[in-house]
Amino acid sequence: MQKLIYLFTYWFLLTTFFVSCGTSNTQAVEEEDLNSLREAFAADFTIGTAISAPQIMGEDAKAAALIATEFNSLTPENVMKWMHIHPRPEEYDFELPDKLLELAQAQDKELIAHTLVWHSQLAPWVNEISDSTELAELLAKHINTIVGRYKGKVAGWDVVNEALNEDGTLRETIFLNLLGKDYLPTAFKLAAAVDPDTELYYNDYNLCQPEKRAGCVQLVKDIQAAGAKIDGVGIQAHWNLSGPPLEEIEASILAYHALGVKVMFTELDIGVLPNPWDLDGANVNQDFENSEFMNPYPQILPDAVQTQLADRYEGVFKLFLKHSDKISRVTFWGVHDGHSWLNNWPINGRTNYPLLFDENYQKKEAYHRVMALKESIEH
Ligand code: 9MR
């Protein structure tokens, strides 16, 4: 703990030093000829964003404009999770998922559905089940009903989300506890039987860390060995300014590609705030106290940090481009900084700056640097 506090203090002082040196927020890149992320990367991978319920409802015109222009792949941030889409045993709520599908179809964008089997954001009544046959039947019903409704309309499903512990072993969830590890291939088989043409993915965070990567490789092999179809691994990509190292990201792209599946970065955001503990994943069940120290940029992101963020995004996208033959999609977890989940996790009420558009819907230095990678290739 002592060491952690020391590290944060050091990091904070270093950042403050650069800020006080008055480094300017130079947007060195000239205005692009390319008009949007989706156009710039059209030959490389789709560019997605996760959209919230108000955005699906069209309640935010500025976000709607960005969604329409910049992205060609949409993922629901929350509305297709079990607690929302299947809140009671005999009740499904398809209103917002249907609206999202309409939006995607009207704008000719792919819809990536998130997620069928996840221990978190489960409807509470599911957690009360203690009989394995009952849970097996329920899982089949859940998947048949939901995948069935969107058959032929969804480009890909996050079939199972976050089934791994950090050490690569299987997480103890109600599914593992009652159904055993076969619940994984079973879920993929059920989904494939209902909609044979949709892509099926395993999705998780920290998939670039060596131990968890090894666990994920094994998980995919086990699904394949059981005769189930799995089309891709979704690396969530909730990252920060320094980690994970590009070398580990590259090793992961290669490791998952070697399994014969597509690699996708499904929940990309790069946090710039101090991390209250030495964890850089996305376990949503943890929260910490807010403080001035932990929320150093409540009004504006200093230019020096803006540039660090742009450097990091540039490095990450250079790597994505190097392996664009293996990467099918890059999805940002949110449209703009103002509504990112990272403003409330792992500490509630902070101001984070993890995306390419700021809270005023404006393109950030990071946006221009990412676009410039294509400019320099195309001209
Ligand atoms: O961004 C989502 C946030 O609005 C929800 O409150 C949270 C609750 O579980 O889930 C967030 O999205 C998560 C995603 O579904 C799975 N990977 C981690 C994401 C960030 O927590």
Short mmCIF file of C-alpha atoms and ligand atoms in Angstrom, two decimals:
data_model
loop_
_atom_site.label_atom_id
_atom_site.label_comp_id
_atom_site.label_asym_id
_atom_site.label_seq_id
_atom_site.Cartn_x
_atom_site.Cartn_y
_atom_site.Cartn_z
CA MET A 1 0.00 0.00 0.00
CA GLN A 2 2.84 2.29 0.99
CA LYS A 3 4.44 1.60 -2.37
CA LEU A 4 1.23 2.38 -4.21
CA ILE A 5 0.78 5.72 -2.51
CA TYR A 6 4.37 6.55 -3.34
CA LEU A 7 3.82 5.66 -6.98
CA PHE A 8 0.70 7.79 -7.25
CA THR A 9 2.41 10.74 -5.62
CA TYR A 10 5.31 10.42 -8.02
CA TRP A 11 3.00 10.17 -11.00
CA PHE A 12 0.95 13.14 -9.85
CA LEU A 13 3.98 15.36 -9.27
CA LEU A 14 5.42 14.43 -12.64
CA THR A 15 2.20 15.31 -14.42
CA THR A 16 1.86 18.56 -12.49
CA PHE A 17 5.41 19.48 -13.44
CA PHE A 18 4.71 19.06 -17.14
CA VAL A 19 1.49 20.98 -16.84
CA SER A 20 3.19 23.87 -15.08
CA CYS A 21 5.78 23.96 -17.86
CA GLY A 22 2.87 25.11 -20.03
CA THR A 23 3.19 22.49 -22.73
CA SER A 24 0.72 23.59 -25.36
CA ASN A 25 -2.08 21.52 -26.77
CA THR A 26 -0.82 21.71 -30.31
CA GLN A 27 -3.07 20.10 -32.83
CA ALA A 28 -0.13 19.55 -35.08
CA VAL A 29 -2.18 17.62 -37.55
CA GLU A 30 -3.86 19.55 -40.32
CA GLU A 31 -7.58 19.05 -40.87
CA GLU A 32 -8.08 15.66 -42.47
CA ASP A 33 -9.37 15.03 -45.91
CA LEU A 34 -10.97 11.92 -44.47
CA ASN A 35 -14.24 12.84 -42.84
CA SER A 36 -14.74 10.20 -40.19
CA LEU A 37 -13.20 7.34 -38.31
CA ARG A 38 -15.36 4.83 -40.13
CA GLU A 39 -14.23 6.13 -43.51
CA ALA A 40 -10.60 6.38 -42.51
CA PHE A 41 -10.42 2.77 -41.31
CA ALA A 42 -12.91 1.29 -43.79
CA ALA A 43 -10.31 -0.98 -45.35
CA ASP A 44 -8.95 -2.09 -41.96
CA PHE A 45 -11.72 -2.85 -39.45
CA THR A 46 -15.14 -1.60 -38.45
CA ILE A 47 -15.25 1.23 -35.94
CA GLY A 48 -17.87 0.87 -33.27
CA THR A 49 -19.28 2.64 -30.27
CA ALA A 50 -21.35 1.54 -27.32
CA ILE A 51 -24.54 3.53 -27.02
CA SER A 52 -26.65 4.22 -23.97
CA ALA A 53 -30.44 4.14 -23.55
CA PRO A 54 -30.90 7.94 -24.00
CA GLN A 55 -28.75 7.80 -27.12
CA ILE A 56 -30.84 4.96 -28.52
CA MET A 57 -33.94 7.07 -27.84
CA GLY A 58 -32.35 9.91 -29.82
CA GLU A 59 -32.50 12.20 -26.79
CA ASP A 60 -29.05 13.63 -27.43
CA ALA A 61 -28.86 15.26 -30.87
CA LYS A 62 -25.14 15.99 -30.71
CA ALA A 63 -24.31 12.41 -29.78
CA ALA A 64 -26.67 11.23 -32.54
CA ALA A 65 -24.72 13.26 -35.08
CA LEU A 66 -21.41 11.74 -33.98
CA ILE A 67 -22.85 8.23 -33.95
CA ALA A 68 -24.21 8.71 -37.47
CA THR A 69 -21.00 10.14 -38.88
CA GLU A 70 -18.12 8.47 -37.13
CA PHE A 71 -19.07 4.85 -36.51
CA ASN A 72 -20.28 1.87 -38.55
CA SER A 73 -20.85 -0.61 -35.72
CA LEU A 74 -23.12 -0.23 -32.67
CA THR A 75 -23.17 -2.11 -29.37
CA PRO A 76 -25.79 -1.52 -26.67
CA GLU A 77 -23.98 -0.37 -23.54
CA ASN A 78 -26.65 -1.87 -21.24
CA VAL A 79 -30.06 -2.52 -22.77
CA MET A 80 -29.46 -6.11 -23.91
CA LYS A 81 -28.04 -7.29 -20.58
CA TRP A 82 -30.09 -9.93 -18.79
CA MET A 83 -31.53 -7.66 -16.09
CA HIS A 84 -32.90 -5.30 -18.73
CA ILE A 85 -33.95 -7.62 -21.55
CA HIS A 86 -35.29 -10.49 -19.40
CA PRO A 87 -36.20 -8.85 -16.10
CA ARG A 88 -38.70 -11.50 -14.92
CA PRO A 89 -39.09 -15.20 -15.77
CA GLU A 90 -41.85 -14.66 -18.32
CA GLU A 91 -41.11 -11.06 -19.21
CA TYR A 92 -38.82 -9.71 -21.90
CA ASP A 93 -38.27 -6.06 -22.71
CA PHE A 94 -37.34 -5.60 -26.35
CA GLU A 95 -38.35 -1.95 -26.69
CA LEU A 96 -34.89 -0.37 -26.61
CA PRO A 97 -33.07 -3.26 -28.31
CA ASP A 98 -35.61 -3.02 -31.15
CA LYS A 99 -35.07 0.74 -31.41
CA LEU A 100 -31.33 0.18 -31.53
CA LEU A 101 -31.77 -2.33 -34.32
CA GLU A 102 -33.91 0.19 -36.25
CA LEU A 103 -31.23 2.82 -35.81
CA ALA A 104 -28.50 0.45 -36.98
CA GLN A 105 -30.52 -0.64 -40.00
CA ALA A 106 -31.52 2.92 -40.93
CA GLN A 107 -27.87 3.96 -40.90
CA ASP A 108 -26.53 0.78 -42.46
CA LYS A 109 -24.41 -0.05 -39.43
CA GLU A 110 -23.72 -3.48 -37.98
CA LEU A 111 -25.28 -4.35 -34.63
CA ILE A 112 -23.14 -6.21 -32.11
CA ALA A 113 -25.31 -7.63 -29.33
CA HIS A 114 -24.00 -7.59 -25.75
CA THR A 115 -24.37 -9.96 -23.90
CA LEU A 116 -26.10 -13.34 -23.34
CA VAL A 117 -24.30 -14.98 -20.42
CA TRP A 118 -22.72 -12.80 -17.75
CA HIS A 119 -22.66 -13.16 -13.97
CA SER A 120 -23.01 -9.38 -13.56
CA GLN A 121 -26.20 -7.44 -14.34
CA LEU A 122 -28.13 -10.66 -14.14
CA ALA A 123 -31.78 -10.33 -13.21
CA PRO A 124 -31.91 -10.94 -9.44
CA TRP A 125 -34.37 -13.84 -9.75
CA VAL A 126 -31.81 -15.83 -11.74
CA ASN A 127 -29.42 -15.80 -8.79
CA GLU A 128 -32.06 -17.50 -6.65
CA ILE A 129 -32.01 -20.65 -8.78
CA SER A 130 -30.29 -23.58 -7.10
CA ASP A 131 -31.34 -26.46 -9.32
CA SER A 132 -29.05 -27.27 -12.25
CA THR A 133 -31.78 -28.59 -14.55
CA GLU A 134 -33.80 -25.44 -13.97
CA LEU A 135 -30.83 -23.24 -14.80
CA ALA A 136 -29.95 -25.29 -17.90
CA GLU A 137 -33.50 -24.92 -19.18
CA LEU A 138 -33.54 -21.25 -18.41
CA LEU A 139 -30.26 -20.65 -20.22
CA ALA A 140 -31.63 -22.41 -23.30
CA LYS A 141 -34.85 -20.42 -23.15
CA HIS A 142 -33.01 -17.13 -22.68
CA ILE A 143 -30.69 -17.73 -25.62
CA ASN A 144 -33.36 -19.19 -27.92
CA THR A 145 -35.75 -16.33 -27.29
CA ILE A 146 -33.33 -13.46 -27.63
CA VAL A 147 -31.06 -14.75 -30.38
CA GLY A 148 -34.20 -15.97 -32.14
CA ARG A 149 -35.83 -12.56 -32.10
CA TYR A 150 -32.83 -10.94 -33.77
CA LYS A 151 -31.98 -13.82 -36.09
CA GLY A 152 -30.38 -12.61 -39.30
CA LYS A 153 -30.15 -9.04 -38.00
CA VAL A 154 -27.24 -9.08 -35.60
CA ALA A 155 -23.69 -9.21 -36.96
CA GLY A 156 -22.26 -10.76 -33.80
CA TRP A 157 -23.10 -11.74 -30.22
CA ASP A 158 -20.99 -11.52 -27.10
CA VAL A 159 -22.18 -14.97 -26.08
CA VAL A 160 -20.25 -15.22 -22.83
CA ASN A 161 -18.81 -12.23 -20.99
CA GLU A 162 -16.09 -12.24 -18.31
CA ALA A 163 -15.98 -15.93 -17.42
CA LEU A 164 -12.31 -15.80 -16.36
CA ASN A 165 -10.48 -14.86 -13.18
CA GLU A 166 -7.26 -12.85 -13.40
CA ASP A 167 -5.16 -16.01 -13.08
CA GLY A 168 -6.88 -17.57 -16.07
CA THR A 169 -9.04 -20.00 -14.11
CA LEU A 170 -12.80 -20.05 -14.58
CA ARG A 171 -14.71 -17.55 -12.47
CA GLU A 172 -17.12 -18.97 -9.93
CA THR A 173 -20.52 -17.89 -11.15
CA ILE A 174 -23.95 -19.38 -10.86
CA PHE A 175 -23.40 -20.84 -14.33
CA LEU A 176 -20.12 -22.57 -13.43
CA ASN A 177 -21.36 -23.67 -10.04
CA LEU A 178 -24.56 -25.29 -11.25
CA LEU A 179 -23.73 -26.33 -14.80
CA GLY A 180 -19.99 -26.97 -14.70
CA LYS A 181 -17.58 -25.72 -17.34
CA ASP A 182 -19.70 -27.18 -20.13
CA TYR A 183 -21.95 -24.14 -19.83
CA LEU A 184 -19.48 -22.36 -22.11
CA PRO A 185 -19.69 -24.60 -25.21
CA THR A 186 -23.36 -25.14 -24.46
CA ALA A 187 -24.09 -21.41 -24.70
CA PHE A 188 -22.22 -21.17 -28.01
CA LYS A 189 -24.01 -24.23 -29.40
CA LEU A 190 -27.41 -22.90 -28.40
CA ALA A 191 -26.75 -19.54 -30.06
CA ALA A 192 -25.37 -21.14 -33.25
CA ALA A 193 -28.37 -23.46 -33.49
CA VAL A 194 -30.78 -20.52 -33.45
CA ASP A 195 -28.84 -18.23 -35.78
CA PRO A 196 -26.13 -20.10 -37.68
CA ASP A 197 -25.03 -16.99 -39.58
CA THR A 198 -24.36 -14.59 -36.72
CA GLU A 199 -20.83 -14.40 -35.33
CA LEU A 200 -20.26 -15.63 -31.77
CA TYR A 201 -17.67 -14.15 -29.42
CA TYR A 202 -16.07 -14.63 -26.04
CA ASN A 203 -15.54 -11.17 -24.46
CA ASP A 204 -13.47 -10.20 -21.39
CA TYR A 205 -11.16 -7.59 -19.82
CA ASN A 206 -7.45 -7.91 -19.07
CA LEU A 207 -7.10 -10.37 -21.93
CA CYS A 208 -3.65 -8.95 -22.72
CA GLN A 209 -2.22 -10.04 -19.38
CA PRO A 210 -0.19 -13.22 -19.80
CA GLU A 211 -1.95 -15.42 -17.23
CA LYS A 212 -5.43 -14.41 -18.24
CA ARG A 213 -4.45 -14.67 -21.93
CA ALA A 214 -3.34 -18.27 -21.36
CA GLY A 215 -6.67 -18.96 -19.66
CA CYS A 216 -8.56 -17.42 -22.57
CA VAL A 217 -6.60 -19.42 -25.14
CA GLN A 218 -7.53 -22.58 -23.23
CA LEU A 219 -11.15 -21.49 -22.93
CA VAL A 220 -11.41 -21.00 -26.70
CA LYS A 221 -9.68 -24.34 -27.35
CA ASP A 222 -12.13 -26.09 -25.01
CA ILE A 223 -15.10 -24.53 -26.79
CA GLN A 224 -13.69 -25.60 -30.15
CA ALA A 225 -12.87 -29.10 -28.88
CA ALA A 226 -16.46 -29.50 -27.73
CA GLY A 227 -17.53 -28.95 -31.33
CA ALA A 228 -19.01 -25.50 -30.80
CA LYS A 229 -18.59 -22.57 -33.18
CA ILE A 230 -16.72 -19.56 -31.83
CA ASP A 231 -15.84 -16.78 -34.25
CA GLY A 232 -13.91 -14.30 -32.19
CA VAL A 233 -12.30 -13.09 -29.02
CA GLY A 234 -13.32 -9.64 -27.82
CA ILE A 235 -10.56 -7.89 -25.92
CA GLN A 236 -12.42 -5.26 -23.92
CA ALA A 237 -9.52 -2.77 -23.84
CA HIS A 238 -10.29 -0.75 -20.72
CA TRP A 239 -6.76 0.59 -20.63
CA ASN A 240 -4.75 3.46 -19.18
CA LEU A 241 -1.92 5.72 -20.27
CA SER A 242 0.80 3.21 -19.58
CA GLY A 243 -0.75 -0.20 -19.66
CA PRO A 244 -1.03 -2.73 -20.93
CA PRO A 245 2.28 -2.50 -22.82
CA LEU A 246 2.01 -2.61 -26.61
CA GLU A 247 4.13 -5.78 -26.59
CA GLU A 248 1.48 -7.60 -24.55
CA ILE A 249 -1.31 -6.32 -26.77
CA GLU A 250 0.58 -7.57 -29.81
CA ALA A 251 1.30 -10.96 -28.19
CA SER A 252 -2.42 -11.26 -27.50
CA ILE A 253 -3.47 -10.42 -31.06
CA LEU A 254 -1.11 -13.13 -32.28
CA ALA A 255 -2.17 -15.69 -29.66
CA TYR A 256 -5.90 -15.35 -30.35
CA HIS A 257 -5.39 -15.18 -34.11
CA ALA A 258 -3.45 -18.45 -33.93
CA LEU A 259 -6.66 -20.12 -32.68
CA GLY A 260 -8.29 -19.37 -36.01
CA VAL A 261 -10.69 -16.77 -34.61
CA LYS A 262 -11.14 -13.06 -35.28
CA VAL A 263 -9.65 -10.59 -32.84
CA MET A 264 -11.61 -7.50 -31.87
CA PHE A 265 -11.14 -4.66 -29.41
CA THR A 266 -14.61 -4.33 -28.04
CA GLU A 267 -14.67 -1.76 -25.23
CA LEU A 268 -11.82 0.61 -25.91
CA ASP A 269 -11.23 3.54 -23.56
CA ILE A 270 -8.04 4.89 -22.06
CA GLY A 271 -8.39 6.30 -18.56
CA VAL A 272 -6.12 9.15 -17.45
CA LEU A 273 -6.94 9.28 -13.72
CA PRO A 274 -5.03 7.76 -10.81
CA ASN A 275 -5.91 4.16 -10.19
CA PRO A 276 -6.87 3.60 -6.55
CA TRP A 277 -5.40 0.15 -6.50
CA ASP A 278 -3.16 -1.84 -8.67
CA LEU A 279 -5.80 -3.15 -11.00
CA ASP A 280 -6.54 -2.13 -14.54
CA GLY A 281 -9.51 -4.19 -15.46
CA ALA A 282 -13.18 -3.54 -15.32
CA ASN A 283 -14.57 -5.45 -12.38
CA VAL A 284 -17.65 -3.36 -11.76
CA ASN A 285 -18.18 -4.63 -8.23
CA GLN A 286 -15.60 -2.39 -6.60
CA ASP A 287 -15.71 1.26 -5.62
CA PHE A 288 -13.56 3.70 -3.70
CA GLU A 289 -13.74 7.12 -2.03
CA ASN A 290 -13.51 10.25 -4.18
CA SER A 291 -11.00 12.98 -3.28
CA GLU A 292 -9.14 15.91 -4.86
CA PHE A 293 -6.12 13.72 -5.25
CA MET A 294 -8.04 10.98 -7.02
CA ASN A 295 -9.92 13.47 -9.22
CA PRO A 296 -7.14 15.82 -10.35
CA TYR A 297 -8.81 17.31 -13.46
CA PRO A 298 -12.42 18.11 -12.51
CA GLN A 299 -12.69 21.03 -14.98
CA ILE A 300 -10.29 20.47 -17.85
CA LEU A 301 -7.64 18.02 -18.97
CA PRO A 302 -4.21 19.72 -18.91
CA ASP A 303 -2.53 19.96 -22.31
CA ALA A 304 0.36 17.73 -21.26
CA VAL A 305 -1.99 14.90 -20.33
CA GLN A 306 -4.06 15.48 -23.46
CA THR A 307 -0.87 14.89 -25.42
CA GLN A 308 0.00 11.78 -23.41
CA LEU A 309 -3.44 10.43 -24.23
CA ALA A 310 -2.95 11.23 -27.92
CA ASP A 311 0.46 9.50 -27.88
CA ARG A 312 -1.08 6.41 -26.32
CA TYR A 313 -3.98 6.29 -28.80
CA GLU A 314 -1.56 6.78 -31.68
CA GLY A 315 0.61 3.88 -30.48
CA VAL A 316 -2.36 1.62 -30.01
CA PHE A 317 -3.86 2.38 -33.43
CA LYS A 318 -0.49 1.96 -35.15
CA LEU A 319 -0.42 -1.54 -33.70
CA PHE A 320 -4.02 -2.18 -34.75
CA LEU A 321 -3.13 -1.13 -38.30
CA LYS A 322 -0.07 -3.38 -38.32
CA HIS A 323 -2.40 -6.31 -37.58
CA SER A 324 -5.49 -5.16 -39.44
CA ASP A 325 -5.57 -8.50 -41.26
CA LYS A 326 -6.36 -10.14 -37.91
CA ILE A 327 -8.54 -7.46 -36.31
CA SER A 328 -12.14 -7.19 -37.47
CA ARG A 329 -13.45 -4.41 -35.23
CA VAL A 330 -12.45 -1.66 -32.82
CA THR A 331 -15.33 -0.46 -30.63
CA PHE A 332 -15.07 2.47 -28.22
CA TRP A 333 -16.94 2.11 -24.93
CA GLY A 334 -18.98 5.26 -25.31
CA VAL A 335 -19.34 8.15 -27.72
CA HIS A 336 -17.82 11.05 -25.77
CA ASP A 337 -16.08 11.69 -22.45
CA GLY A 338 -19.16 13.27 -20.87
CA HIS A 339 -21.03 10.02 -20.48
CA SER A 340 -18.21 7.49 -20.11
CA TRP A 341 -18.74 4.85 -17.39
CA LEU A 342 -15.22 5.76 -16.20
CA ASN A 343 -16.61 8.96 -14.66
CA ASN A 344 -18.21 6.73 -12.07
CA TRP A 345 -15.87 3.76 -11.75
CA PRO A 346 -13.98 2.75 -9.68
CA ILE A 347 -14.75 6.02 -7.89
CA ASN A 348 -18.08 7.72 -8.28
CA GLY A 349 -18.26 11.31 -9.57
CA ARG A 350 -14.81 11.83 -11.09
CA THR A 351 -14.09 13.48 -14.43
CA ASN A 352 -12.24 11.17 -16.79
CA TYR A 353 -11.19 11.77 -20.40
CA PRO A 354 -10.93 8.33 -22.03
CA LEU A 355 -12.45 8.73 -25.51
CA LEU A 356 -11.72 10.57 -28.77
CA PHE A 357 -14.51 13.14 -28.32
CA ASP A 358 -14.65 15.46 -25.32
CA GLU A 359 -17.62 16.28 -23.11
CA ASN A 360 -18.56 19.04 -25.59
CA TYR A 361 -18.62 16.49 -28.40
CA GLN A 362 -15.47 18.00 -29.91
CA LYS A 363 -12.65 16.02 -31.51
CA LYS A 364 -9.66 15.74 -29.20
CA GLU A 365 -5.98 15.75 -30.04
CA ALA A 366 -6.12 11.94 -29.82
CA TYR A 367 -8.78 11.90 -32.57
CA HIS A 368 -6.60 13.91 -34.92
CA ARG A 369 -3.53 11.78 -34.20
CA VAL A 370 -5.45 8.57 -34.89
CA MET A 371 -6.82 10.00 -38.15
CA ALA A 372 -3.38 11.25 -39.14
CA LEU A 373 -2.16 7.64 -39.23
CA LYS A 374 -4.40 7.09 -42.22
CA GLU A 375 -3.63 10.45 -43.74
CA SER A 376 0.03 9.61 -43.82
CA ILE A 377 -0.67 6.25 -45.44
CA GLU A 378 -3.10 7.58 -48.01
CA HIS A 379 -1.17 10.67 -49.17
O1 9MR B 1 -20.74 0.85 -19.31
C1 9MR B 1 -21.57 -0.01 -18.55
C2 9MR B 1 -22.14 0.76 -17.36
O2 9MR B 1 -23.03 1.76 -17.81
C3 9MR B 1 -22.84 -0.19 -16.42
O3 9MR B 1 -23.24 0.51 -15.26
C4 9MR B 1 -21.91 -1.32 -16.05
C5 9MR B 1 -22.60 -2.27 -15.11
O4 9MR B 1 -22.19 -3.55 -15.18
O5 9MR B 1 -21.49 -2.00 -17.22
C6 9MR B 1 -20.75 -1.18 -18.07
O6 9MR B 1 -20.30 -1.92 -19.18
C7 9MR B 1 -19.45 -3.03 -18.92
C8 9MR B 1 -19.65 -4.03 -20.02
O7 9MR B 1 -21.00 -4.37 -20.12
C9 9MR B 1 -18.80 -5.27 -19.79
N1 9MR B 1 -17.43 -4.93 -19.61
C10 9MR B 1 -17.12 -3.90 -18.65
C11 9MR B 1 -17.95 -2.65 -18.95
C12 9MR B 1 -17.58 -1.52 -18.01
O8 9MR B 1 -17.94 -1.89 -16.70
#
